[in-house]
Short mmCIF file of N, CA and C in Angstrom, two decimals:
data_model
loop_
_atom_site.label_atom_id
_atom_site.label_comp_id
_atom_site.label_asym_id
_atom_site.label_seq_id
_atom_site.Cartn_x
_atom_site.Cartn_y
_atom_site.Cartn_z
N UNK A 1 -21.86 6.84 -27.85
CA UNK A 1 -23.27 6.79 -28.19
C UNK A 1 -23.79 8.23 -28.24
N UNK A 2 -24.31 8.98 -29.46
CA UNK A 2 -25.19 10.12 -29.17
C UNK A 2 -26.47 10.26 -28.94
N UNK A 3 -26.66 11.39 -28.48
CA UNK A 3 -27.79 11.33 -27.67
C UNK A 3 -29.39 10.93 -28.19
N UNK A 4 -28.90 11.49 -29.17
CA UNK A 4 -30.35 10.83 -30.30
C UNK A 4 -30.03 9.28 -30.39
N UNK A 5 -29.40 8.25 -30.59
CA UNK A 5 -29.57 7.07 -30.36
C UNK A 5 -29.59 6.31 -29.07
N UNK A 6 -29.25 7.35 -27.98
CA UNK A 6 -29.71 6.72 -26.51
C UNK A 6 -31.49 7.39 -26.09
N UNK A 7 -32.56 8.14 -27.27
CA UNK A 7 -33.46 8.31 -27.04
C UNK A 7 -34.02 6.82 -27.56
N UNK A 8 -33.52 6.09 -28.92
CA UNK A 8 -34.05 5.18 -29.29
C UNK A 8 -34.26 4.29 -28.64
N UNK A 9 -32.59 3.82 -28.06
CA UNK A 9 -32.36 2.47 -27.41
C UNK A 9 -33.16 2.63 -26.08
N UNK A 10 -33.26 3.92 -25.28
CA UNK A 10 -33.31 3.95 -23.86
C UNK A 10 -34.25 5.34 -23.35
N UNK A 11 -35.78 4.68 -24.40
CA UNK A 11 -36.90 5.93 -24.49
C UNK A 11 -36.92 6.55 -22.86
N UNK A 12 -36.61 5.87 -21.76
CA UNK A 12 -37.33 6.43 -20.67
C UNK A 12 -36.05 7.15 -19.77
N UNK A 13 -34.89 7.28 -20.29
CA UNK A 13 -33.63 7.89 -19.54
C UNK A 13 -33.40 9.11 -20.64
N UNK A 14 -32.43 10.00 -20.62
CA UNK A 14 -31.98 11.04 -20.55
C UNK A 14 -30.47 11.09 -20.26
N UNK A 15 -29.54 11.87 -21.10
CA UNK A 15 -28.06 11.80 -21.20
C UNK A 15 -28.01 13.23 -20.55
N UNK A 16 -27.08 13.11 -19.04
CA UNK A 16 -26.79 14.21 -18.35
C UNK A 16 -24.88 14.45 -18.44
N UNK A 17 -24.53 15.38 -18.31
CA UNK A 17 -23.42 15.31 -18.50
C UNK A 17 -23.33 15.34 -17.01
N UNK A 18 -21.22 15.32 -17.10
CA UNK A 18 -20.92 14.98 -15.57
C UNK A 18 -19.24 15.33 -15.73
N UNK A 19 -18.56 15.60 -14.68
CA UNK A 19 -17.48 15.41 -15.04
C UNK A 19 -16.42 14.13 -15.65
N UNK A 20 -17.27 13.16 -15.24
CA UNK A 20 -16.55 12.07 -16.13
C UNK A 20 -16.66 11.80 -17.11
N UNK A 21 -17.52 11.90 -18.04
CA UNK A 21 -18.37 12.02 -18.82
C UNK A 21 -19.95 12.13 -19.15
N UNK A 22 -20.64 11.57 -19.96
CA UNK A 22 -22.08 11.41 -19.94
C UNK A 22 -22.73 10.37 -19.82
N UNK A 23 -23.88 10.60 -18.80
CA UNK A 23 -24.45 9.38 -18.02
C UNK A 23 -26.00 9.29 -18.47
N UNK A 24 -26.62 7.99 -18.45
CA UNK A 24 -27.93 7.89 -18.80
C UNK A 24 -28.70 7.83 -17.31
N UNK A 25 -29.48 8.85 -17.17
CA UNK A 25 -30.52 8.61 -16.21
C UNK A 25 -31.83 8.96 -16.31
N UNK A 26 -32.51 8.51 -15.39
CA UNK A 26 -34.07 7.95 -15.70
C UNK A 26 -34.93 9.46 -15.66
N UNK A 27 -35.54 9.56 -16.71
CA UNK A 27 -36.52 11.20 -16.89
C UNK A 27 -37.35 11.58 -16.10
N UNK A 28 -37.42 12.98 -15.66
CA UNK A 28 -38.19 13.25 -14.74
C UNK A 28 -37.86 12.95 -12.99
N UNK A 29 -36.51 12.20 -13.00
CA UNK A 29 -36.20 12.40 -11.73
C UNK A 29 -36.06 13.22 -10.69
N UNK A 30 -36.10 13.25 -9.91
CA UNK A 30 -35.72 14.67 -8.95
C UNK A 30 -34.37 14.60 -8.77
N UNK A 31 -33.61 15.50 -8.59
CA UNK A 31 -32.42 15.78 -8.38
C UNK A 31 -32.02 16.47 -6.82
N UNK A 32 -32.03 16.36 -5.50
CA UNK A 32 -31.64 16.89 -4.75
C UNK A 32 -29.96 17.27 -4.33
N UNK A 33 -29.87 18.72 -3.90
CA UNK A 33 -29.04 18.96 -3.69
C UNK A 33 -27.74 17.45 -2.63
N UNK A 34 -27.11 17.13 -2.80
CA UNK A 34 -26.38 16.31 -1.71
C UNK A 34 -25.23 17.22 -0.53
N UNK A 35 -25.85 16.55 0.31
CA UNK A 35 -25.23 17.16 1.60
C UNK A 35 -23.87 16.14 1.69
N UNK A 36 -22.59 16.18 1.65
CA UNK A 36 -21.69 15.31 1.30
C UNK A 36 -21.41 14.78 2.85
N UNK A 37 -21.36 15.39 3.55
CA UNK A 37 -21.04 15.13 5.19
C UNK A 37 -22.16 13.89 5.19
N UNK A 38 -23.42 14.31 5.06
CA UNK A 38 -25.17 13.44 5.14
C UNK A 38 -24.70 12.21 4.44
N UNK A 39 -24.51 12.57 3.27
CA UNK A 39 -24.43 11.10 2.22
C UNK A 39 -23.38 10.78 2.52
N UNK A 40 -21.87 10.93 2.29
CA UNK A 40 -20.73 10.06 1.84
C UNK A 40 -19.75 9.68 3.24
N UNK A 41 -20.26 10.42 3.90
CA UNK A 41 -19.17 10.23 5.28
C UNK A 41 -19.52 8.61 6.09
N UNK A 42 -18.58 8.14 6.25
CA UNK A 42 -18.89 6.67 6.77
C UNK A 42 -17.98 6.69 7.85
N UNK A 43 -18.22 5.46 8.72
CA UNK A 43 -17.01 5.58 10.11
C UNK A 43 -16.36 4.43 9.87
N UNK A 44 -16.11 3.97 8.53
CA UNK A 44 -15.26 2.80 9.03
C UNK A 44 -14.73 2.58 7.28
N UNK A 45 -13.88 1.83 6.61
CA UNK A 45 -13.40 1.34 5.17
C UNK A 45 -14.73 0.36 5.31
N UNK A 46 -14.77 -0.80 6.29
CA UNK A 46 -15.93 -1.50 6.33
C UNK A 46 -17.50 -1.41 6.12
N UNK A 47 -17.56 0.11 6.97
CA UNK A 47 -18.66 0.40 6.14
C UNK A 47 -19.00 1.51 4.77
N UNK A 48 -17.98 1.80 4.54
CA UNK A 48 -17.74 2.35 3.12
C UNK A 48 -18.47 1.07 2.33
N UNK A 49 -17.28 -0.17 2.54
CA UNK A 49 -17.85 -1.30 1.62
C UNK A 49 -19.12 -1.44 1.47
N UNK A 50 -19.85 -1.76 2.79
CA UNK A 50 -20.79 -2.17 2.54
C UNK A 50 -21.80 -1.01 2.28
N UNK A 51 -21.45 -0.05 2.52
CA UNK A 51 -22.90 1.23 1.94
C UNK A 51 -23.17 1.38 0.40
N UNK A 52 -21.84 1.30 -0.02
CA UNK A 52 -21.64 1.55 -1.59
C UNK A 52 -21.57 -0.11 -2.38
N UNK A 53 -21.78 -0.81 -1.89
CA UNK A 53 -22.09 -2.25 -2.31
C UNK A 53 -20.61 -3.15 -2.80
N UNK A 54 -19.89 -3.02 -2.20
CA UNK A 54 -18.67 -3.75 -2.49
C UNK A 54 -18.49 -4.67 -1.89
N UNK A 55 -17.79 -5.69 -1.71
CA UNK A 55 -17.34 -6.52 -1.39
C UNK A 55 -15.82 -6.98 -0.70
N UNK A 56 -15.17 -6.45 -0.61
CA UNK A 56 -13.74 -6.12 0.06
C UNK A 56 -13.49 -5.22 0.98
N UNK A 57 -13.14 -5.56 1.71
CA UNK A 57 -12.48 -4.00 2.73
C UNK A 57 -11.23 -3.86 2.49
N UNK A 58 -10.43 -2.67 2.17
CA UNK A 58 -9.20 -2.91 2.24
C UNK A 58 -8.80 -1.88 3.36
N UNK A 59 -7.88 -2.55 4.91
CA UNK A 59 -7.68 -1.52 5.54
C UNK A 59 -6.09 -1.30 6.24
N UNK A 60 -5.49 -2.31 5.07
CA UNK A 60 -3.83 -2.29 4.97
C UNK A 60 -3.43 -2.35 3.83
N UNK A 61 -2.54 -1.62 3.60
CA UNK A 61 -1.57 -1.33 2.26
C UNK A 61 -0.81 -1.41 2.23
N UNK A 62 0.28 -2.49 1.69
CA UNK A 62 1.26 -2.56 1.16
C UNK A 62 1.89 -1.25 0.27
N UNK A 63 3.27 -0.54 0.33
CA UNK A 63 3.93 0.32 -0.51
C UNK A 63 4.82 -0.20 -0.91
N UNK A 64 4.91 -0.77 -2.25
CA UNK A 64 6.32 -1.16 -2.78
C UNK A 64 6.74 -0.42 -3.35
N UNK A 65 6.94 0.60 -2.60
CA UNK A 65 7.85 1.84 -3.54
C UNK A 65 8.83 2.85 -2.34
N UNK A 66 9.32 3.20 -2.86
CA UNK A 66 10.49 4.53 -1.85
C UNK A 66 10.44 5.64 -1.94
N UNK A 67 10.37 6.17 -1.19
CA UNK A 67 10.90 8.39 -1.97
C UNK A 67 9.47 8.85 -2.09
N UNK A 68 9.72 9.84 -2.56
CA UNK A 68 8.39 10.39 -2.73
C UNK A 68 7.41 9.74 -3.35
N UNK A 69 7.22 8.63 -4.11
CA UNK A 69 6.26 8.09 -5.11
C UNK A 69 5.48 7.83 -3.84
N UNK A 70 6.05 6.64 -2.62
CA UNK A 70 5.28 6.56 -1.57
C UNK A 70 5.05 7.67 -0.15
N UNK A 71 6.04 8.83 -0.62
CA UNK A 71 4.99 9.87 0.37
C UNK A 71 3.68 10.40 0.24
N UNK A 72 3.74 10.63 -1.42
CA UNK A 72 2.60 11.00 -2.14
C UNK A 72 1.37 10.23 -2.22
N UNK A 73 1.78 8.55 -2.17
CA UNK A 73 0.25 7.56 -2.00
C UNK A 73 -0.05 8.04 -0.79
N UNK A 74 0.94 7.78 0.14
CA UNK A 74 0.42 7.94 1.72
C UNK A 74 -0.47 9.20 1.90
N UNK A 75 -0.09 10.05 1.66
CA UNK A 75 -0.61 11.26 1.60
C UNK A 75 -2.05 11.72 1.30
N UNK A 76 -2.04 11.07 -0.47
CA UNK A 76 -3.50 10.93 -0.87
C UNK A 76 -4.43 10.36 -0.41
N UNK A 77 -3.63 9.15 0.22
CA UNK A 77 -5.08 7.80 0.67
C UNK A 77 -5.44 8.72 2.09
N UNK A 78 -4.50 9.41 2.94
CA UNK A 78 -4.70 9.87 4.37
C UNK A 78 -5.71 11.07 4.17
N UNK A 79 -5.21 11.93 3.19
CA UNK A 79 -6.44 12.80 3.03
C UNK A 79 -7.64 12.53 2.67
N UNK A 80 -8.01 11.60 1.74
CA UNK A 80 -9.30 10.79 1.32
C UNK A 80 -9.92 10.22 2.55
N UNK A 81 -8.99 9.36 3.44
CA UNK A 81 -9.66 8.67 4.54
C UNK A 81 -10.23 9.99 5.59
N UNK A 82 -9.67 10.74 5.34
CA UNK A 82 -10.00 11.59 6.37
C UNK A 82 -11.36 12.65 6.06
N UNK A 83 -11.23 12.81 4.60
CA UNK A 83 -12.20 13.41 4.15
C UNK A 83 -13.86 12.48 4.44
N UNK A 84 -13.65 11.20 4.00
CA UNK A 84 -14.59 10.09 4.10
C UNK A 84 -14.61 9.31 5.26
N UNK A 85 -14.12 9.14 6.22
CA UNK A 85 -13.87 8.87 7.84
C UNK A 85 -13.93 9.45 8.58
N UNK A 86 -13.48 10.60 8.50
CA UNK A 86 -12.87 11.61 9.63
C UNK A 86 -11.93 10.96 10.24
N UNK A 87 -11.08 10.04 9.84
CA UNK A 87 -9.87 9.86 10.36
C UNK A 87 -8.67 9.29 9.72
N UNK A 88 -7.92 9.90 9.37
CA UNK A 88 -6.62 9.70 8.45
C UNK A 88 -5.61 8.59 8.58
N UNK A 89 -5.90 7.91 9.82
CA UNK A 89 -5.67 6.48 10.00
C UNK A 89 -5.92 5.37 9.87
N UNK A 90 -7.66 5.45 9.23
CA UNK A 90 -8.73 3.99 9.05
C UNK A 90 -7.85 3.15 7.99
N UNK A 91 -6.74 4.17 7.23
CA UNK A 91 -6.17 3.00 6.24
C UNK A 91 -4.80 3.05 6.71
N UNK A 92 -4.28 1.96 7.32
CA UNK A 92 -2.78 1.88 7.67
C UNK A 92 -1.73 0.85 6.41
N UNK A 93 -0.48 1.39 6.52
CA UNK A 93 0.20 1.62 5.42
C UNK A 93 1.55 0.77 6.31
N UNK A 94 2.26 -0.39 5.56
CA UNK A 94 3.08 -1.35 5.58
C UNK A 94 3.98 -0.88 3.94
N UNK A 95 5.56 -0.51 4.87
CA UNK A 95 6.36 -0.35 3.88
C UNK A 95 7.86 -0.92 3.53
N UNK A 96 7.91 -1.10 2.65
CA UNK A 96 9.48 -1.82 2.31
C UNK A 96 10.69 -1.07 2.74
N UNK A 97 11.51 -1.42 3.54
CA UNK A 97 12.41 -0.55 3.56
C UNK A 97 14.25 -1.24 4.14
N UNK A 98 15.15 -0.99 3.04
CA UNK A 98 16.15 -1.09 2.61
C UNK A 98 17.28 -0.33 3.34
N UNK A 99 18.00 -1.08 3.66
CA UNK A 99 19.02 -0.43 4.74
C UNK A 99 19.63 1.05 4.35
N UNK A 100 19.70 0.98 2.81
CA UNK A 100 20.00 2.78 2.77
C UNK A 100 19.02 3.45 2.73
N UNK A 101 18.09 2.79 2.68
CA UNK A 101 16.44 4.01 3.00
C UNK A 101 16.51 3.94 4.81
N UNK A 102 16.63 3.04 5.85
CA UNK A 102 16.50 3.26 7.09
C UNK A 102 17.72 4.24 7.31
N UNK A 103 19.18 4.05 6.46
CA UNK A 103 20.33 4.99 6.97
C UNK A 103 20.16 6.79 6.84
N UNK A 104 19.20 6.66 5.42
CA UNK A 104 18.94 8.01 5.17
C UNK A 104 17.96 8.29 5.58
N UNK A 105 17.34 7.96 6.47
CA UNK A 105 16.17 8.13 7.72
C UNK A 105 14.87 8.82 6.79
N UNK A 106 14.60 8.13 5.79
CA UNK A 106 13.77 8.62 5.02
C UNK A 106 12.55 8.84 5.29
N UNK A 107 11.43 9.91 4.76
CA UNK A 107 10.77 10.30 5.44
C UNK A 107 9.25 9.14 5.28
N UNK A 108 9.17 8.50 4.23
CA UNK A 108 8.24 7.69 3.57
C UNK A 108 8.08 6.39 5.10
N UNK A 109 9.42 6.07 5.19
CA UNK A 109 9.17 5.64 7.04
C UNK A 109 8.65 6.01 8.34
N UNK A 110 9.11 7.28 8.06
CA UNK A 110 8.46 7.91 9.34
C UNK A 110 6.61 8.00 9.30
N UNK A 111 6.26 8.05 7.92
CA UNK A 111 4.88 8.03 7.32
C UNK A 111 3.76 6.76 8.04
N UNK A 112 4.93 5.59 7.57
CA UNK A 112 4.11 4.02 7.50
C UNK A 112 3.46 3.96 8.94
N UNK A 113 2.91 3.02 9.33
CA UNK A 113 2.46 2.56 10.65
C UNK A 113 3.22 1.63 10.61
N UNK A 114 3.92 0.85 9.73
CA UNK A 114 4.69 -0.65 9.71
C UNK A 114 5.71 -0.32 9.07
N UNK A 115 6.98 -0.84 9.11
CA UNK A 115 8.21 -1.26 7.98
C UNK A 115 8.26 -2.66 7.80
N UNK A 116 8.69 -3.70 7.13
CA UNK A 116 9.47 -4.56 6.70
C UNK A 116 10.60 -4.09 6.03
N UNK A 117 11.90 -5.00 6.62
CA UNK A 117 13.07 -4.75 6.01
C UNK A 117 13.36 -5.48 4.49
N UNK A 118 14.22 -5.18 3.85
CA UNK A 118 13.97 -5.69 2.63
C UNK A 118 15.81 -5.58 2.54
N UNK A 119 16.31 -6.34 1.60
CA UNK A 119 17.43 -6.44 1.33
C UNK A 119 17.73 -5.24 0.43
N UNK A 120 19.39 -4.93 0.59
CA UNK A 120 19.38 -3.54 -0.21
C UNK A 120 20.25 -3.69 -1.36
N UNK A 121 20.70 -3.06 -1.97
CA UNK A 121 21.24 -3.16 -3.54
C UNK A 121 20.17 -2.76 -4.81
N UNK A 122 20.25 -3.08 -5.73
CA UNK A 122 20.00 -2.84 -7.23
C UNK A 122 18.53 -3.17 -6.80
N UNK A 123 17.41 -2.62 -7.17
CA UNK A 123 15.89 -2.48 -7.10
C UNK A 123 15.18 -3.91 -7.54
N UNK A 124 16.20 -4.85 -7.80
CA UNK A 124 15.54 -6.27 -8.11
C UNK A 124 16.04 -6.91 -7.06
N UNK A 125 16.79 -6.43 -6.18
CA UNK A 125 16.55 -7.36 -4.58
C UNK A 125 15.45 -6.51 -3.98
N UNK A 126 15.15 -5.75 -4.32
CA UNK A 126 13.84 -5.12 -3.08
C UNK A 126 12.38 -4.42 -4.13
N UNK A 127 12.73 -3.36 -4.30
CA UNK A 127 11.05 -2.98 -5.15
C UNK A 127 10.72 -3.50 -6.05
N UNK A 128 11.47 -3.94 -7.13
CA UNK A 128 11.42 -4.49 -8.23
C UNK A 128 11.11 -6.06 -8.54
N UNK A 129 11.32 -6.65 -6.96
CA UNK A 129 11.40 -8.19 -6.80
C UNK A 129 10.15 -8.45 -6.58
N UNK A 130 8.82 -8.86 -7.56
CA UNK A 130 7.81 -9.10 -7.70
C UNK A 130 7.78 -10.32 -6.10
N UNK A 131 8.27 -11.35 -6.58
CA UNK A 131 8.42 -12.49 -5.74
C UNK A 131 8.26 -11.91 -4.24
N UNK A 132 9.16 -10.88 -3.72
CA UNK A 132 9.53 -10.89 -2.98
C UNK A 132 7.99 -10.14 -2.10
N UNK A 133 7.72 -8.77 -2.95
CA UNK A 133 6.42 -8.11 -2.57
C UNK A 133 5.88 -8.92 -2.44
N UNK A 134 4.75 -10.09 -3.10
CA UNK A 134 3.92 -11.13 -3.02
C UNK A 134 4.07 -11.53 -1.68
N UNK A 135 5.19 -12.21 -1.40
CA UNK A 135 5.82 -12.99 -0.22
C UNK A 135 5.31 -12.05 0.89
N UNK A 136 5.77 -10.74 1.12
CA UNK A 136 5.72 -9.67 1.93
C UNK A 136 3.98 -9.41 2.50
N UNK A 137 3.01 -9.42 1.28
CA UNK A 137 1.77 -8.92 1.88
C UNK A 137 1.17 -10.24 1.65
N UNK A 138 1.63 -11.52 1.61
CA UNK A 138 0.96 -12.26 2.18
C UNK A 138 1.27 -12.73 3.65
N UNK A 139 2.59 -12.59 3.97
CA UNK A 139 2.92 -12.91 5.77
C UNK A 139 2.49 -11.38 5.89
N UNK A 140 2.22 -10.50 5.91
CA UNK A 140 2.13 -9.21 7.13
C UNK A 140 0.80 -9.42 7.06
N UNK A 141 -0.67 -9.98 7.30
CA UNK A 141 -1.22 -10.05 5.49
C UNK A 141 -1.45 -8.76 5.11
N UNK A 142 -1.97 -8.14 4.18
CA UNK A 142 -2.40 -6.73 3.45
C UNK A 142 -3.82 -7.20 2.48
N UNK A 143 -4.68 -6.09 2.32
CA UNK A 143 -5.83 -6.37 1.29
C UNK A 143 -5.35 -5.92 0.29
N UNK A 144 -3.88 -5.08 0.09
CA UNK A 144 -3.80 -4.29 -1.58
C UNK A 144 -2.70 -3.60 -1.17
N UNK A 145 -1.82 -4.04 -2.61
CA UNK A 145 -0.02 -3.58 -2.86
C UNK A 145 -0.58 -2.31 -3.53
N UNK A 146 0.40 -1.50 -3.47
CA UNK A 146 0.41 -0.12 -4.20
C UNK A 146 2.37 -0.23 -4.98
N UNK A 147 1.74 -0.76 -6.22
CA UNK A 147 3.51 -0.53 -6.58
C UNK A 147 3.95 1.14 -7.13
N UNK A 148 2.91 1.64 -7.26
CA UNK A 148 3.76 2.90 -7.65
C UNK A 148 3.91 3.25 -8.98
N UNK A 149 5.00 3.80 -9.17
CA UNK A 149 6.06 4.32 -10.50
C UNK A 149 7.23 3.73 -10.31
N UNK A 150 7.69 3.34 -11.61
CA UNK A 150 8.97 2.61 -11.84
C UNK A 150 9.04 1.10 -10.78
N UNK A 151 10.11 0.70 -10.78
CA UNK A 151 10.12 -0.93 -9.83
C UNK A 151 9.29 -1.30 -10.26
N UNK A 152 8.69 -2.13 -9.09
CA UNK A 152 7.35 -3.38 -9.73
C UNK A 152 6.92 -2.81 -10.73
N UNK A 153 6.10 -1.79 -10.74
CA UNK A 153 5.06 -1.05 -11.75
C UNK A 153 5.53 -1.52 -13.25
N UNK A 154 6.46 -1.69 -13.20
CA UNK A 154 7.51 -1.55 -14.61
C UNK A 154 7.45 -2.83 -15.92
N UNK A 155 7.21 -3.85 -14.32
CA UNK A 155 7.57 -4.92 -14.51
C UNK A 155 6.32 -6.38 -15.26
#
């Protein structure tokens, strides 16, 4: 939409840019600086939800993935929680793990707060086995699988 046809449709807003793109907001607003600590910091996923109007908490995660794909989720979600919590634990992390991932003492384990064992061989007895993930974060329970790259993701 350009901006001359969001004056037509939407006489009383204004097209601001943003890094995501461009947003319509209402003219003449005030704009205050945001104090991010003031505004966005919450003490809980729970009340994240409910400040920002959602409906779900999610405060377990399933990783159906191995190796670095899941050091790197872990990683991101721990720094986010921590940035927005102050504590890098509010989201705990349940992971699949396959007798040559426990033999090679991999580090994506040492990460999780949880393991489940998973059968080992070819990536369709364990990451790749849709069935099997499903099965997995509904007995541990979990609010949300993270499949990753490659395996499930694929599938």
């Amino acid at each position: 939409m350009s901006p001359a046809k969001c004056k037509i449709c939407f006489p009383d807003r204004e097209v601001k840019p943003s890094m995501s793109g461009l947003h319509l907001v209402k003219r003449g607003r005030e704009h205050k600086k945001l104090d991010l600590h003031r505004d966005f910091t919450v003490a809980s996923p729970a009340e994240f939800v409910t400040r920002f109007g959602g409906d779900r908490v999610i405060e377990k995660v399933l990783i159906a993935n191995n190796g670095i794909a899941a050091v790197k989720c872990m990683r991101s979600i721990r720094r986010w929680a921590y940035e927005m919590f102050r504590n890098e634990r509010a989201i705990r992390f349940v992971v699949m793990v396959t007798p040559e991932d426990l033999k090679a003492n991999a580090e994506y384990i040492k990460m999780a707060d949880h393991y489940v064992p998973v059968p080992g061989g070819p990536n369709n007895n364990n990451y790749a086995n849709v069935e099997l993930i499903v099965d997995i974060a509904k007995r541990i329970p979990v609010q949300a699988v993270w499949a990753g790259w490659g395996h499930a993701s694929e599938n």
